[in-house]
Amino acid sequence: MYEVWVFSYSEEQLRKLKVDRLQLKRIIQELKKWKAPATVLLTLYIPPGRPMNDVLSLLRQEYAITDNIKLKKTRSTVQRALSAAMERLSRIPKTPDTGLALFCGEDMDTGDFICLMFAPPDKVPVFFYRTDKYFHTEFLEDMVVESNLVGLIIVERDAATIGLLKGSRLEVLEELEDYIPGKHSRGGQSQRRFDRIIEQLVHEFYKRVGEHAREHFEPLLKQGKLKAILLGGPAYSKYDFLEGDYLDYRLRQLVLPKLVDVAYQGEAGLREMIMKASDVLKEQMYVDALKAVEEFKLHLAKDDGYVIYGDQEVRQALEIGAVKTLIIDEDREDAHEWAEYAKKRGAKPVFLSEDIPEGAWIKKTFGGLVGILRYRIY
């Protein structure tokens, strides 16, 4: 039987409701195991600022409605989940800064019961309540992929949008605009002088966009979370912006080679750009893993002593700082524990998904854990 998480909600223990990304990964894995033949598994997301009394009032109404459920077993199971949810929420003085996620339900075959309540690492984006045949974890799943962020920039002569793609979640960070006059039609010297003024105004605006992009993206770059930047815009604006070195050189190195034609600004424009570059973005998510696997295969084929495998052998190599890259099957239960330990020992962790070529081979042959060494240790 799965252990029920029970909290007494003092101020100190309220702070302990907050989970980190590693804990969240484990929670999601556990929740995905739960299935039911009827809609008895309760999912509740409460965004920050939502009054707890309103939430409890809704759950009481839902509890009253359960009297209409004809099947006794289904009715009692839903009521048990609602009662457990209300009992926990009634002891919460206020919603935490990132909101709350709550999952309660019973395995109708075994009688096992689960009730988890926690504050996720990122803000809960919506108020969501449902009883279903499974727990709804979709609002949490994007929160565990924060290490693979893609910066988004749409730029034209007088407008720009800066955004961030986090998994399947899109965030508009900032929209910028300026007034740039249209073409002058007088001709002659007056025309040339007016064109120079317009060029200077465009230059200043591009410079402003670059500075704002740096402000948004530089912290993520330093944390190693920003993996790529997708640049788009109408006509030649995007090329002028990139070739004019308006973007910080460190960010410029992350710009994907495919520049996208986009007709709109704002969220609509960002979504259009993402759709047009979906093939490139998908490939970018895997590039680190692909490179690491190819390097591992090369050293393995050469038998040059630069690869390590076997849990004990890998751990010993990590302890002495000999591992350069640690390749981990993301489905291993201890995958994130290995990743955290690798970071502490100066190694770069790379996760293998089932879509990575050779991923299944590494999983089957080496248990889903191999390393590339900085130097030979045997």
mmCIF file of C-alpha atoms in Angstrom:
data_model
loop_
_atom_site.group_PDB
_atom_site.id
_atom_site.type_symbol
_atom_site.label_atom_id
_atom_site.label_comp_id
_atom_site.label_asym_id
_atom_site.label_seq_id
_atom_site.Cartn_x
_atom_site.Cartn_y
_atom_site.Cartn_z
ATOM 1 C CA MET A 1 0.000 0.000 0.000
ATOM 2 C CA TYR A 2 1.349 3.413 -0.949
ATOM 3 C CA GLU A 3 2.241 5.596 2.018
ATOM 4 C CA VAL A 4 -0.101 8.550 2.492
ATOM 5 C CA TRP A 5 1.579 11.913 2.951
ATOM 6 C CA VAL A 6 0.148 13.624 6.040
ATOM 7 C CA PHE A 7 1.052 17.171 7.025
ATOM 8 C CA SER A 8 0.317 19.273 10.095
ATOM 9 C CA TYR A 9 0.335 22.747 8.720
ATOM 10 C CA SER A 10 2.439 24.960 10.942
ATOM 11 C CA GLU A 11 4.265 27.804 9.191
ATOM 12 C CA GLU A 12 7.427 25.725 9.082
ATOM 13 C CA GLN A 13 5.680 22.704 7.635
ATOM 14 C CA LEU A 14 3.825 24.840 5.117
ATOM 15 C CA ARG A 15 7.220 25.745 3.688
ATOM 16 C CA LYS A 16 8.009 22.049 3.482
ATOM 17 C CA LEU A 17 5.076 21.547 1.116
ATOM 18 C CA LYS A 18 7.325 22.966 -1.620
ATOM 19 C CA VAL A 19 8.916 20.243 -3.740
ATOM 20 C CA ASP A 20 11.922 20.570 -6.027
ATOM 21 C CA ARG A 21 12.140 19.269 -9.590
ATOM 22 C CA LEU A 22 13.706 15.976 -8.590
ATOM 23 C CA GLN A 23 10.904 15.278 -6.124
ATOM 24 C CA LEU A 24 8.350 16.381 -8.699
ATOM 25 C CA LYS A 25 9.767 13.954 -11.244
ATOM 26 C CA ARG A 26 9.266 11.080 -8.784
ATOM 27 C CA ILE A 27 5.761 12.235 -7.905
ATOM 28 C CA ILE A 28 4.744 12.330 -11.567
ATOM 29 C CA GLN A 29 6.135 8.840 -12.110
ATOM 30 C CA GLU A 30 4.090 7.547 -9.165
ATOM 31 C CA LEU A 31 0.890 9.306 -10.188
ATOM 32 C CA LYS A 32 1.084 7.910 -13.708
ATOM 33 C CA LYS A 33 0.915 4.380 -12.285
ATOM 34 C CA TRP A 34 -2.593 4.943 -10.943
ATOM 35 C CA LYS A 35 -5.539 3.952 -13.138
ATOM 36 C CA ALA A 36 -9.180 3.297 -12.334
ATOM 37 C CA PRO A 37 -12.156 1.673 -14.105
ATOM 38 C CA ALA A 38 -14.336 4.658 -13.155
ATOM 39 C CA THR A 39 -13.841 8.403 -12.737
ATOM 40 C CA VAL A 40 -12.756 8.263 -9.088
ATOM 41 C CA LEU A 41 -9.219 9.736 -9.098
ATOM 42 C CA LEU A 42 -9.297 13.366 -7.970
ATOM 43 C CA THR A 43 -6.977 16.003 -9.429
ATOM 44 C CA LEU A 44 -6.960 19.559 -8.107
ATOM 45 C CA TYR A 45 -4.716 22.477 -9.085
ATOM 46 C CA ILE A 46 -5.008 25.733 -7.108
ATOM 47 C CA PRO A 47 -3.147 28.783 -8.471
ATOM 48 C CA PRO A 48 -1.574 31.286 -6.049
ATOM 49 C CA GLY A 49 -4.020 33.844 -4.725
ATOM 50 C CA ARG A 50 -7.073 31.615 -5.011
ATOM 51 C CA PRO A 51 -9.091 31.903 -1.754
ATOM 52 C CA MET A 52 -9.100 28.569 0.056
ATOM 53 C CA ASN A 53 -12.701 29.062 1.196
ATOM 54 C CA ASP A 54 -13.817 29.172 -2.446
ATOM 55 C CA VAL A 55 -12.017 25.910 -3.154
ATOM 56 C CA LEU A 56 -13.496 24.185 -0.108
ATOM 57 C CA SER A 57 -16.964 25.427 -1.045
ATOM 58 C CA LEU A 58 -16.594 23.866 -4.490
ATOM 59 C CA LEU A 59 -15.484 20.532 -3.031
ATOM 60 C CA ARG A 60 -18.428 20.491 -0.611
ATOM 61 C CA GLN A 61 -20.776 21.029 -3.527
ATOM 62 C CA GLU A 62 -19.090 18.208 -5.414
ATOM 63 C CA TYR A 63 -19.442 15.970 -2.379
ATOM 64 C CA ALA A 64 -23.168 16.683 -2.216
ATOM 65 C CA ILE A 65 -23.539 15.788 -5.888
ATOM 66 C CA THR A 66 -21.942 12.364 -5.310
ATOM 67 C CA ASP A 67 -25.201 11.188 -3.754
ATOM 68 C CA ASN A 68 -26.452 10.932 -7.326
ATOM 69 C CA ILE A 69 -23.826 8.305 -8.260
ATOM 70 C CA LYS A 70 -25.739 5.047 -8.630
ATOM 71 C CA LEU A 71 -22.926 2.541 -8.077
ATOM 72 C CA LYS A 72 -22.206 2.297 -4.355
ATOM 73 C CA LYS A 73 -18.525 1.406 -4.754
ATOM 74 C CA THR A 74 -17.896 4.301 -7.127
ATOM 75 C CA ARG A 75 -19.816 6.692 -4.878
ATOM 76 C CA SER A 76 -17.922 5.726 -1.718
ATOM 77 C CA THR A 77 -14.566 5.887 -3.547
ATOM 78 C CA VAL A 78 -15.192 9.414 -4.849
ATOM 79 C CA GLN A 79 -16.431 10.523 -1.439
ATOM 80 C CA ARG A 80 -13.302 9.167 0.216
ATOM 81 C CA ALA A 81 -11.106 11.167 -2.185
ATOM 82 C CA LEU A 82 -13.131 14.355 -1.656
ATOM 83 C CA SER A 83 -13.104 13.938 2.133
ATOM 84 C CA ALA A 84 -9.337 13.491 2.189
ATOM 85 C CA ALA A 85 -8.856 16.530 -0.043
ATOM 86 C CA MET A 86 -11.093 18.740 2.109
ATOM 87 C CA GLU A 87 -9.454 17.529 5.309
ATOM 88 C CA ARG A 88 -6.024 18.595 4.076
ATOM 89 C CA LEU A 89 -7.117 21.883 2.532
ATOM 90 C CA SER A 90 -9.075 22.897 5.639
ATOM 91 C CA ARG A 91 -5.765 23.161 7.510
ATOM 92 C CA ILE A 92 -4.134 25.428 4.931
ATOM 93 C CA PRO A 93 -4.251 29.093 6.101
ATOM 94 C CA LYS A 94 -3.324 30.438 2.654
ATOM 95 C CA THR A 95 -2.268 29.153 -0.738
ATOM 96 C CA PRO A 96 1.553 28.982 -1.116
ATOM 97 C CA ASP A 97 3.310 31.368 -3.514
ATOM 98 C CA THR A 98 3.392 28.776 -6.301
ATOM 99 C CA GLY A 99 -0.050 27.369 -5.601
ATOM 100 C CA LEU A 100 -1.011 23.824 -4.690
ATOM 101 C CA ALA A 101 -1.444 20.514 -6.462
ATOM 102 C CA LEU A 102 -3.511 17.788 -4.827
ATOM 103 C CA PHE A 103 -4.149 14.207 -5.937
ATOM 104 C CA CYS A 104 -6.391 11.796 -4.013
ATOM 105 C CA GLY A 105 -7.802 8.447 -5.009
ATOM 106 C CA GLU A 106 -8.300 4.780 -4.269
ATOM 107 C CA ASP A 107 -7.360 1.685 -6.212
ATOM 108 C CA MET A 108 -10.789 0.062 -6.497
ATOM 109 C CA ASP A 109 -9.257 -3.403 -6.837
ATOM 110 C CA THR A 110 -6.771 -3.390 -3.944
ATOM 111 C CA GLY A 111 -8.145 -0.650 -1.716
ATOM 112 C CA ASP A 112 -4.798 1.146 -1.724
ATOM 113 C CA PHE A 113 -5.227 4.886 -1.203
ATOM 114 C CA ILE A 114 -3.078 7.850 -2.168
ATOM 115 C CA CYS A 115 -3.424 11.499 -1.229
ATOM 116 C CA LEU A 116 -0.577 13.842 -2.160
ATOM 117 C CA MET A 117 -0.614 17.597 -1.665
ATOM 118 C CA PHE A 118 2.347 19.835 -2.428
ATOM 119 C CA ALA A 119 3.456 23.213 -3.770
ATOM 120 C CA PRO A 120 5.213 22.716 -7.142
ATOM 121 C CA PRO A 121 8.472 24.487 -8.042
ATOM 122 C CA ASP A 122 6.714 26.737 -10.601
ATOM 123 C CA LYS A 123 3.443 28.623 -10.321
ATOM 124 C CA VAL A 124 0.293 26.607 -10.980
ATOM 125 C CA PRO A 125 -1.069 28.239 -14.174
ATOM 126 C CA VAL A 126 -4.800 27.433 -13.841
ATOM 127 C CA PHE A 127 -7.528 26.408 -11.451
ATOM 128 C CA PHE A 128 -8.399 22.846 -12.401
ATOM 129 C CA TYR A 129 -10.620 20.241 -10.736
ATOM 130 C CA ARG A 130 -11.574 16.851 -12.108
ATOM 131 C CA THR A 131 -12.278 13.285 -11.121
ATOM 132 C CA ASP A 132 -11.174 10.911 -13.841
ATOM 133 C CA LYS A 133 -9.853 7.431 -14.553
ATOM 134 C CA TYR A 134 -6.315 8.771 -14.177
ATOM 135 C CA PHE A 135 -4.547 11.676 -12.476
ATOM 136 C CA HIS A 136 -3.978 14.751 -14.640
ATOM 137 C CA THR A 137 -0.252 15.487 -14.443
ATOM 138 C CA GLU A 138 0.028 17.547 -17.625
ATOM 139 C CA PHE A 139 0.331 20.852 -15.757
ATOM 140 C CA LEU A 140 3.306 19.470 -13.828
ATOM 141 C CA GLU A 141 5.215 17.772 -16.619
ATOM 142 C CA ASP A 142 6.501 20.981 -18.175
ATOM 143 C CA MET A 143 7.977 21.956 -14.813
ATOM 144 C CA VAL A 144 10.529 19.140 -14.887
ATOM 145 C CA VAL A 145 12.024 20.168 -18.238
ATOM 146 C CA GLU A 146 13.277 23.584 -17.220
ATOM 147 C CA SER A 147 16.845 22.652 -18.135
ATOM 148 C CA ASN A 148 15.870 22.672 -21.834
ATOM 149 C CA LEU A 149 14.704 26.216 -22.473
ATOM 150 C CA VAL A 150 14.495 27.830 -25.902
ATOM 151 C CA GLY A 151 14.600 31.615 -26.178
ATOM 152 C CA LEU A 152 12.281 33.201 -28.746
ATOM 153 C CA ILE A 153 12.721 36.535 -30.516
ATOM 154 C CA ILE A 154 10.524 38.076 -33.210
ATOM 155 C CA VAL A 155 12.006 41.315 -34.502
ATOM 156 C CA GLU A 156 11.070 43.864 -37.130
ATOM 157 C CA ARG A 157 11.910 47.519 -37.717
ATOM 158 C CA ASP A 158 9.584 48.918 -35.064
ATOM 159 C CA ALA A 159 8.304 45.996 -32.979
ATOM 160 C CA ALA A 160 9.657 42.935 -31.202
ATOM 161 C CA THR A 161 8.488 40.109 -28.968
ATOM 162 C CA ILE A 162 10.730 38.184 -26.572
ATOM 163 C CA GLY A 163 9.479 34.838 -25.267
ATOM 164 C CA LEU A 164 10.504 31.538 -23.754
ATOM 165 C CA LEU A 165 9.602 27.976 -24.676
ATOM 166 C CA LYS A 166 9.682 25.601 -21.712
ATOM 167 C CA GLY A 167 8.714 22.154 -22.913
ATOM 168 C CA SER A 168 5.261 22.693 -24.383
ATOM 169 C CA ARG A 169 4.677 25.863 -22.373
ATOM 170 C CA LEU A 170 5.029 29.264 -24.019
ATOM 171 C CA GLU A 171 5.690 32.436 -22.054
ATOM 172 C CA VAL A 172 5.709 35.952 -23.465
ATOM 173 C CA LEU A 173 8.462 37.775 -21.579
ATOM 174 C CA GLU A 174 8.186 41.216 -23.154
ATOM 175 C CA GLU A 175 6.774 43.112 -26.126
ATOM 176 C CA LEU A 176 8.631 46.164 -27.461
ATOM 177 C CA GLU A 177 7.647 48.776 -30.016
ATOM 178 C CA ASP A 178 8.815 52.114 -31.326
ATOM 179 C CA TYR A 179 7.718 54.632 -33.906
ATOM 180 C CA ILE A 180 9.795 54.444 -37.091
ATOM 181 C CA PRO A 181 8.574 56.754 -39.919
ATOM 182 C CA GLY A 182 7.779 55.273 -43.300
ATOM 183 C CA LYS A 183 9.605 56.061 -46.528
ATOM 184 C CA HIS A 184 10.068 59.679 -47.558
ATOM 185 C CA SER A 185 9.012 60.560 -51.082
ATOM 186 C CA ARG A 186 10.631 63.951 -51.722
ATOM 187 C CA GLY A 187 13.735 62.561 -53.405
ATOM 188 C CA GLY A 188 17.169 64.142 -53.780
ATOM 189 C CA GLN A 189 19.330 65.162 -50.851
ATOM 190 C CA SER A 190 16.338 65.433 -48.543
ATOM 191 C CA GLN A 191 15.516 61.799 -49.283
ATOM 192 C CA ARG A 192 19.048 60.623 -48.399
ATOM 193 C CA ARG A 193 19.071 62.621 -45.159
ATOM 194 C CA PHE A 194 15.674 61.235 -44.171
ATOM 195 C CA ASP A 195 16.807 57.669 -44.972
ATOM 196 C CA ARG A 196 19.836 58.116 -42.713
ATOM 197 C CA ILE A 197 17.572 59.255 -39.888
ATOM 198 C CA ILE A 198 15.345 56.210 -40.347
ATOM 199 C CA GLU A 199 18.360 53.884 -40.430
ATOM 200 C CA GLN A 200 19.601 55.382 -37.165
ATOM 201 C CA LEU A 201 16.193 54.936 -35.540
ATOM 202 C CA VAL A 202 16.053 51.301 -36.658
ATOM 203 C CA HIS A 203 19.609 50.787 -35.377
ATOM 204 C CA GLU A 204 18.667 52.176 -31.969
ATOM 205 C CA PHE A 205 15.583 49.983 -31.800
ATOM 206 C CA TYR A 206 17.510 46.820 -32.731
ATOM 207 C CA LYS A 207 20.081 47.735 -30.097
ATOM 208 C CA ARG A 208 17.291 48.071 -27.525
ATOM 209 C CA VAL A 209 15.866 44.675 -28.470
ATOM 210 C CA GLY A 210 19.295 43.080 -28.084
ATOM 211 C CA GLU A 211 19.770 44.631 -24.646
ATOM 212 C CA HIS A 212 16.375 43.443 -23.446
ATOM 213 C CA ALA A 213 17.017 39.949 -24.819
ATOM 214 C CA ARG A 214 20.279 39.841 -22.863
ATOM 215 C CA GLU A 215 18.508 40.909 -19.664
ATOM 216 C CA HIS A 216 15.988 38.087 -20.028
ATOM 217 C CA PHE A 217 18.262 35.317 -21.291
ATOM 218 C CA GLU A 218 21.640 35.927 -19.621
ATOM 219 C CA PRO A 219 20.604 34.527 -16.198
ATOM 220 C CA LEU A 220 19.249 31.370 -17.867
ATOM 221 C CA LEU A 221 22.439 31.068 -19.917
ATOM 222 C CA LYS A 222 24.617 31.277 -16.805
ATOM 223 C CA GLN A 223 22.505 28.578 -15.145
ATOM 224 C CA GLY A 224 23.000 26.306 -18.155
ATOM 225 C CA LYS A 225 19.258 26.156 -18.822
ATOM 226 C CA LEU A 226 19.088 28.047 -22.124
ATOM 227 C CA LYS A 227 19.803 25.576 -24.929
ATOM 228 C CA ALA A 228 18.889 27.519 -28.068
ATOM 229 C CA ILE A 229 17.386 30.717 -29.446
ATOM 230 C CA LEU A 230 14.855 30.787 -32.263
ATOM 231 C CA LEU A 231 14.828 34.029 -34.242
ATOM 232 C CA GLY A 232 12.069 35.148 -36.581
ATOM 233 C CA GLY A 233 10.465 38.163 -38.175
ATOM 234 C CA PRO A 234 9.134 39.550 -41.444
ATOM 235 C CA ALA A 235 11.229 40.013 -44.585
ATOM 236 C CA TYR A 236 14.877 40.933 -43.932
ATOM 237 C CA SER A 237 14.513 42.334 -40.405
ATOM 238 C CA LYS A 238 15.634 39.139 -38.706
ATOM 239 C CA TYR A 239 18.755 38.890 -40.893
ATOM 240 C CA ASP A 240 19.635 42.543 -40.323
ATOM 241 C CA PHE A 241 19.231 42.057 -36.568
ATOM 242 C CA LEU A 242 21.414 38.947 -36.475
ATOM 243 C CA GLU A 243 24.105 40.135 -38.869
ATOM 244 C CA GLY A 244 24.276 43.553 -37.202
ATOM 245 C CA ASP A 245 25.622 41.997 -33.973
ATOM 246 C CA TYR A 246 22.851 43.507 -31.866
ATOM 247 C CA LEU A 247 22.640 40.277 -29.887
ATOM 248 C CA ASP A 248 25.181 39.444 -27.171
ATOM 249 C CA TYR A 249 27.820 37.156 -28.706
ATOM 250 C CA ARG A 250 27.089 34.362 -26.193
ATOM 251 C CA LEU A 251 23.416 34.412 -27.151
ATOM 252 C CA ARG A 252 24.257 34.734 -30.824
ATOM 253 C CA GLN A 253 26.045 31.388 -30.669
ATOM 254 C CA LEU A 254 22.783 29.753 -29.580
ATOM 255 C CA VAL A 255 20.697 31.104 -32.466
ATOM 256 C CA LEU A 256 19.370 28.213 -34.517
ATOM 257 C CA PRO A 257 20.392 28.281 -38.197
ATOM 258 C CA LYS A 258 16.787 28.330 -39.361
ATOM 259 C CA LEU A 259 15.440 31.907 -39.270
ATOM 260 C CA VAL A 260 11.666 31.880 -39.506
ATOM 261 C CA ASP A 261 9.370 34.153 -41.507
ATOM 262 C CA VAL A 262 6.679 35.431 -39.119
ATOM 263 C CA ALA A 263 3.877 37.849 -39.912
ATOM 264 C CA TYR A 264 2.730 38.671 -36.379
ATOM 265 C CA GLN A 265 4.053 39.883 -33.041
ATOM 266 C CA GLY A 266 2.960 38.878 -29.545
ATOM 267 C CA GLU A 267 1.850 35.413 -28.498
ATOM 268 C CA ALA A 268 0.237 34.712 -31.885
ATOM 269 C CA GLY A 269 3.537 35.420 -33.615
ATOM 270 C CA LEU A 270 5.514 33.237 -31.196
ATOM 271 C CA ARG A 271 3.121 30.348 -31.750
ATOM 272 C CA GLU A 272 3.396 30.765 -35.516
ATOM 273 C CA MET A 273 7.186 30.758 -35.296
ATOM 274 C CA ILE A 274 7.249 27.646 -33.101
ATOM 275 C CA MET A 275 4.948 25.755 -35.469
ATOM 276 C CA LYS A 276 7.101 26.634 -38.480
ATOM 277 C CA ALA A 277 10.279 25.523 -36.674
ATOM 278 C CA SER A 278 8.869 22.459 -34.913
ATOM 279 C CA ASP A 279 11.252 20.116 -36.735
ATOM 280 C CA VAL A 280 14.306 22.153 -35.707
ATOM 281 C CA LEU A 281 13.161 22.527 -32.093
ATOM 282 C CA LYS A 282 12.516 18.820 -31.726
ATOM 283 C CA GLU A 283 15.939 18.037 -33.084
ATOM 284 C CA GLN A 284 17.567 20.572 -30.753
ATOM 285 C CA MET A 285 16.210 18.805 -27.681
ATOM 286 C CA TYR A 286 18.186 15.720 -28.624
ATOM 287 C CA VAL A 287 21.424 17.202 -29.908
ATOM 288 C CA ASP A 288 23.378 16.858 -26.644
ATOM 289 C CA ALA A 289 22.306 13.244 -26.249
ATOM 290 C CA LEU A 290 23.088 12.369 -29.859
ATOM 291 C CA LYS A 291 26.580 13.837 -29.616
ATOM 292 C CA ALA A 292 27.251 12.095 -26.320
ATOM 293 C CA VAL A 293 26.105 8.698 -27.626
ATOM 294 C CA GLU A 294 28.231 9.024 -30.753
ATOM 295 C CA GLU A 295 31.285 9.912 -28.650
ATOM 296 C CA PHE A 296 30.628 6.956 -26.344
ATOM 297 C CA LYS A 297 30.336 4.577 -29.311
ATOM 298 C CA LEU A 298 33.548 5.914 -30.838
ATOM 299 C CA HIS A 299 35.583 5.369 -27.664
ATOM 300 C CA LEU A 300 33.973 1.967 -27.125
ATOM 301 C CA ALA A 301 34.878 0.860 -30.656
ATOM 302 C CA LYS A 302 38.469 2.088 -30.244
ATOM 303 C CA ASP A 303 38.704 0.383 -26.832
ATOM 304 C CA ASP A 304 40.852 3.301 -25.681
ATOM 305 C CA GLY A 305 39.793 3.268 -22.026
ATOM 306 C CA TYR A 306 37.732 6.440 -22.163
ATOM 307 C CA VAL A 307 34.357 4.860 -21.349
ATOM 308 C CA ILE A 308 32.973 3.548 -18.071
ATOM 309 C CA TYR A 309 29.874 1.482 -17.269
ATOM 310 C CA GLY A 310 28.440 -0.485 -14.378
ATOM 311 C CA ASP A 311 26.866 1.401 -11.468
ATOM 312 C CA GLN A 312 29.707 0.808 -9.026
ATOM 313 C CA GLU A 313 32.431 1.594 -11.562
ATOM 314 C CA VAL A 314 30.642 4.765 -12.673
ATOM 315 C CA ARG A 315 30.209 5.966 -9.100
ATOM 316 C CA GLN A 316 33.885 5.402 -8.327
ATOM 317 C CA ALA A 317 34.895 7.327 -11.450
ATOM 318 C CA LEU A 318 32.571 10.180 -10.487
ATOM 319 C CA GLU A 319 34.041 10.293 -6.985
ATOM 320 C CA ILE A 320 37.501 11.054 -8.330
ATOM 321 C CA GLY A 321 36.225 13.560 -10.886
ATOM 322 C CA ALA A 322 37.224 11.441 -13.884
ATOM 323 C CA VAL A 323 33.840 11.528 -15.670
ATOM 324 C CA LYS A 324 33.349 14.199 -18.319
ATOM 325 C CA THR A 325 29.856 13.177 -19.496
ATOM 326 C CA LEU A 326 27.365 10.894 -17.780
ATOM 327 C CA ILE A 327 24.719 9.360 -20.068
ATOM 328 C CA ILE A 328 21.580 8.295 -18.195
ATOM 329 C CA ASP A 329 18.445 6.532 -19.360
ATOM 330 C CA GLU A 330 15.670 8.905 -18.268
ATOM 331 C CA ASP A 331 13.433 5.962 -17.299
ATOM 332 C CA ARG A 332 15.777 4.786 -14.542
ATOM 333 C CA GLU A 333 14.119 5.375 -11.172
ATOM 334 C CA ASP A 334 17.323 6.935 -9.866
ATOM 335 C CA ALA A 335 18.040 8.945 -13.024
ATOM 336 C CA HIS A 336 17.881 12.365 -11.384
ATOM 337 C CA GLU A 337 19.874 11.222 -8.372
ATOM 338 C CA TRP A 338 22.676 10.237 -10.751
ATOM 339 C CA ALA A 339 22.319 13.555 -12.579
ATOM 340 C CA GLU A 340 22.581 15.582 -9.383
ATOM 341 C CA TYR A 341 25.615 13.617 -8.229
ATOM 342 C CA ALA A 342 27.248 14.035 -11.643
ATOM 343 C CA LYS A 343 26.858 17.820 -11.427
ATOM 344 C CA LYS A 344 28.420 17.847 -7.960
ATOM 345 C CA ARG A 345 31.419 15.913 -9.298
ATOM 346 C CA GLY A 346 31.925 18.180 -12.312
ATOM 347 C CA ALA A 347 30.384 15.881 -14.939
ATOM 348 C CA LYS A 348 27.761 16.846 -17.488
ATOM 349 C CA PRO A 349 24.604 14.712 -17.212
ATOM 350 C CA VAL A 350 22.805 13.840 -20.459
ATOM 351 C CA PHE A 351 19.446 12.096 -20.457
ATOM 352 C CA LEU A 352 18.525 9.460 -23.027
ATOM 353 C CA SER A 353 14.909 9.245 -24.145
ATOM 354 C CA GLU A 354 13.399 6.344 -26.033
ATOM 355 C CA ASP A 355 13.527 8.443 -29.211
ATOM 356 C CA ILE A 356 17.331 8.693 -29.188
ATOM 357 C CA PRO A 357 19.004 6.272 -31.603
ATOM 358 C CA GLU A 358 20.995 3.661 -29.644
ATOM 359 C CA GLY A 359 19.120 4.599 -26.481
ATOM 360 C CA ALA A 360 17.491 1.172 -26.202
ATOM 361 C CA TRP A 361 20.887 -0.483 -26.795
ATOM 362 C CA ILE A 362 22.534 1.462 -23.954
ATOM 363 C CA LYS A 363 19.589 0.663 -21.709
ATOM 364 C CA LYS A 364 19.649 -3.077 -22.461
ATOM 365 C CA THR A 365 23.404 -3.589 -22.632
ATOM 366 C CA PHE A 366 24.672 -1.216 -19.934
ATOM 367 C CA GLY A 367 21.647 -0.740 -17.685
ATOM 368 C CA GLY A 368 21.060 2.771 -18.967
ATOM 369 C CA LEU A 369 24.120 4.300 -17.286
ATOM 370 C CA VAL A 370 27.463 4.948 -18.993
ATOM 371 C CA GLY A 371 30.151 7.583 -18.755
ATOM 372 C CA ILE A 372 32.763 9.239 -20.972
ATOM 373 C CA LEU A 373 36.018 9.862 -19.109
ATOM 374 C CA ARG A 374 38.366 12.821 -19.090
ATOM 375 C CA TYR A 375 41.305 10.439 -18.757
ATOM 376 C CA ARG A 376 41.953 6.720 -18.512
ATOM 377 C CA ILE A 377 41.722 5.339 -14.977
ATOM 378 C CA TYR A 378 42.420 1.636 -15.613
#
